[in-house]
Short mmCIF file of C-alpha atoms in Angstrom, two decimals:
data_model
loop_
_atom_site.label_atom_id
_atom_site.label_comp_id
_atom_site.label_asym_id
_atom_site.label_seq_id
_atom_site.Cartn_x
_atom_site.Cartn_y
_atom_site.Cartn_z
CA MET A 1 8.57 25.64 0.94
CA ARG A 2 9.80 28.05 3.61
CA GLN A 3 6.26 28.52 4.91
CA ALA A 4 5.75 24.75 5.10
CA ASP A 5 9.02 24.43 7.04
CA ARG A 6 7.97 27.14 9.49
CA SER A 7 4.54 25.57 9.88
CA CYS A 8 6.07 22.15 10.63
CA ALA A 9 8.54 23.67 13.08
CA SER A 10 5.76 25.54 14.86
CA GLY A 11 3.69 22.37 15.13
CA LEU A 12 6.65 20.42 16.46
CA ARG A 13 7.42 23.06 19.08
CA GLY A 14 3.82 22.94 20.25
CA ALA A 15 3.84 19.15 20.42
CA LEU A 16 7.14 19.08 22.33
CA GLY A 17 5.87 21.47 24.99
CA ASP A 18 7.89 23.70 27.28
CA ASP A 19 9.56 20.90 29.25
CA GLY A 20 10.47 18.62 26.35
CA PRO A 21 13.20 18.58 23.73
CA ARG A 22 13.99 21.86 21.99
CA LEU A 23 13.69 22.66 18.30
CA SER A 24 15.93 25.54 17.26
CA ARG A 25 16.62 27.23 13.94
CA THR A 26 20.10 26.94 12.47
CA GLY A 27 21.57 28.46 9.33
CA ALA A 28 20.81 25.27 7.40
CA GLY A 29 17.46 24.33 8.94
CA TYR A 30 16.38 23.13 12.35
CA ARG A 31 18.04 21.19 15.16
CA LEU A 32 16.29 19.01 17.72
CA SER A 33 18.19 18.89 21.01
CA GLY A 34 17.50 17.30 24.35
CA ALA A 35 15.62 14.39 22.79
CA ASP A 36 16.18 10.77 23.63
CA ILE A 37 14.73 7.67 21.99
CA ALA A 38 12.74 7.28 25.22
CA ASP A 39 10.82 10.41 24.18
CA LEU A 40 9.37 8.41 21.31
CA ARG A 41 8.72 5.25 23.31
CA GLU A 42 6.77 7.01 26.03
CA ARG A 43 3.81 8.01 23.91
CA PRO A 44 0.57 6.62 25.40
CA ALA A 45 -0.50 4.44 22.45
CA SER A 46 2.85 2.73 22.08
CA ARG A 47 3.23 2.46 25.86
CA ALA A 48 -0.12 0.63 26.06
CA ALA A 49 0.96 -1.73 23.26
CA ARG A 50 4.20 -2.58 25.09
CA ALA A 51 2.31 -3.16 28.36
CA ALA A 52 -0.05 -5.57 26.61
CA ARG A 53 2.93 -7.36 25.03
CA ASP A 54 4.71 -7.62 28.36
CA ALA A 55 1.54 -9.04 29.94
CA GLY A 56 1.44 -11.75 27.27
CA ARG A 57 -1.63 -10.28 25.56
CA LEU A 58 -0.09 -10.40 22.10
CA GLU A 59 -3.29 -9.97 20.06
CA ARG A 60 -4.15 -6.85 22.07
CA ALA A 61 -0.57 -5.60 21.71
CA VAL A 62 -0.78 -5.90 17.92
CA GLU A 63 -4.13 -4.08 17.90
CA LEU A 64 -2.74 -1.24 20.03
CA ALA A 65 0.44 -1.00 17.97
CA ARG A 66 -1.64 -0.65 14.81
CA GLN A 67 -3.68 2.09 16.45
CA ALA A 68 -0.48 3.91 17.38
CA GLU A 69 0.81 3.60 13.83
CA GLU A 70 -2.44 5.03 12.46
CA LEU A 71 -1.75 8.27 14.33
CA TRP A 72 0.89 9.13 11.71
CA ARG A 73 -0.35 11.18 8.79
CA GLY A 74 1.59 11.33 5.53
CA GLU A 75 5.27 10.65 5.15
CA PHE A 76 7.70 11.46 7.94
CA THR A 77 9.34 14.86 7.19
CA GLU A 78 7.31 15.17 3.96
CA ALA A 79 7.42 18.96 4.01
CA LEU A 80 11.19 19.08 4.60
CA GLN A 81 13.77 18.83 1.85
CA ALA A 82 17.33 18.25 2.96
CA PRO A 83 19.85 15.47 2.46
CA ALA A 84 19.71 14.60 6.17
CA VAL A 85 15.98 13.78 5.96
CA ALA A 86 15.86 12.35 2.43
CA MET A 87 13.72 9.23 2.25
CA SER A 88 15.05 6.39 0.13
#
């Protein structure tokens, strides 16, 4: 499991880039700092869906939101096992 954790952390660091939030190792796992909920909202697919919604193009907004959702693969934090990320 340690290798899966390191692999996920490495992928997250790459996705966050140099100017984004920071992922750091702690004694118990990893900590994400410098992130804001706006970081999640500003992804292009979800931003396009919100723009369509705001323009009153609800069918297009639904289509774009579904496309954004399809970008996810697997379960969120599936490779991590800790009480803080336990899925119920």
